[in-house]
PDB file of C-alpha atoms in Angstrom:
ATOM      1  CA  UNK L   4      23.795  49.477 -14.000  1.00  0.00           C
ATOM      2  CA  UNK L   5      22.279  46.234 -15.256  1.00  0.00           C
ATOM      3  CA  UNK L   6      19.593  46.787 -17.889  1.00  0.00           C
ATOM      4  CA  UNK L   7      18.143  43.357 -17.116  1.00  0.00           C
ATOM      5  CA  UNK L   8      17.166  44.568 -13.640  1.00  0.00           C
ATOM      6  CA  UNK L   9      15.423  47.548 -15.209  1.00  0.00           C
ATOM      7  CA  UNK L  10      13.429  45.117 -17.373  1.00  0.00           C
ATOM      8  CA  UNK L  11      12.581  43.157 -14.229  1.00  0.00           C
ATOM      9  CA  UNK L  12      11.282  46.325 -12.545  1.00  0.00           C
ATOM     10  CA  UNK L  13       9.040  47.072 -15.508  1.00  0.00           C
ATOM     11  CA  UNK L  14       7.681  43.514 -15.524  1.00  0.00           C
ATOM     12  CA  UNK L  15       6.984  43.614 -11.774  1.00  0.00           C
ATOM     13  CA  UNK L  16       4.984  46.810 -12.320  1.00  0.00           C
ATOM     14  CA  UNK L  17       3.038  45.239 -15.182  1.00  0.00           C
ATOM     15  CA  UNK L  18       2.377  41.952 -13.372  1.00  0.00           C
ATOM     16  CA  UNK L  19       1.710  43.491  -9.985  1.00  0.00           C
ATOM     17  CA  UNK L  20       3.918  41.035  -8.106  1.00  0.00           C
ATOM     18  CA  UNK L  21       7.472  39.760  -7.928  1.00  0.00           C
ATOM     19  CA  UNK L  22       6.299  36.140  -8.083  1.00  0.00           C
ATOM     20  CA  UNK L  23       4.376  36.655 -11.319  1.00  0.00           C
ATOM     21  CA  UNK L  24       7.254  38.581 -12.888  1.00  0.00           C
ATOM     22  CA  UNK L  25       9.728  35.862 -11.917  1.00  0.00           C
ATOM     23  CA  UNK L  26       7.485  33.280 -13.558  1.00  0.00           C
ATOM     24  CA  UNK L  27       7.346  35.395 -16.729  1.00  0.00           C
ATOM     25  CA  UNK L  28      11.157  35.431 -16.911  1.00  0.00           C
ATOM     26  CA  UNK L  29      11.523  31.801 -15.834  1.00  0.00           C
ATOM     27  CA  UNK L  30      13.674  32.619 -12.826  1.00  0.00           C
ATOM     28  CA  UNK L  31      13.338  31.995  -9.100  1.00  0.00           C
ATOM     29  CA  UNK L  32      11.551  34.666  -7.077  1.00  0.00           C
ATOM     30  CA  UNK L  33      14.525  34.828  -4.699  1.00  0.00           C
ATOM     31  CA  UNK L  34      16.928  35.598  -7.564  1.00  0.00           C
ATOM     32  CA  UNK L  35      14.659  38.356  -8.819  1.00  0.00           C
ATOM     33  CA  UNK L  36      14.386  39.820  -5.319  1.00  0.00           C
ATOM     34  CA  UNK L  37      18.175  39.897  -4.955  1.00  0.00           C
ATOM     35  CA  UNK L  38      18.539  41.627  -8.313  1.00  0.00           C
ATOM     36  CA  UNK L  39      15.959  44.250  -7.346  1.00  0.00           C
ATOM     37  CA  UNK L  40      17.595  44.780  -3.946  1.00  0.00           C
ATOM     38  CA  UNK L  41      20.989  45.331  -5.601  1.00  0.00           C
ATOM     39  CA  UNK L  42      19.420  47.653  -8.173  1.00  0.00           C
ATOM     40  CA  UNK L  43      17.809  49.702  -5.390  1.00  0.00           C
ATOM     41  CA  UNK L  44      21.157  49.951  -3.609  1.00  0.00           C
ATOM     42  CA  UNK L  45      22.777  51.252  -6.797  1.00  0.00           C
ATOM     43  CA  UNK L  46      20.035  53.845  -7.187  1.00  0.00           C
ATOM     44  CA  UNK L  47      20.163  54.819  -3.527  1.00  0.00           C
ATOM     45  CA  UNK L  48      16.432  54.453  -2.889  1.00  0.00           C
ATOM     46  CA  UNK L  49      13.723  51.801  -2.683  1.00  0.00           C
ATOM     47  CA  UNK L  50      11.623  51.230  -5.786  1.00  0.00           C
ATOM     48  CA  UNK L  51       8.973  49.067  -4.153  1.00  0.00           C
ATOM     49  CA  UNK L  52       7.293  49.077  -0.748  1.00  0.00           C
ATOM     50  CA  UNK L  53       7.737  45.808   1.076  1.00  0.00           C
TER      51      UNK L  53
END
């Protein structure tokens, strides 16, 4: 389990959006979305409603 993805999840919750969180980390929104998707697959459930 990647701890960076867990940090991303926390930042998304704080910012209220994936776009804002991606900007905070200086990464592309698409890369953040892929990380979150993979993290959700590892956990076996969705973290966010889409």
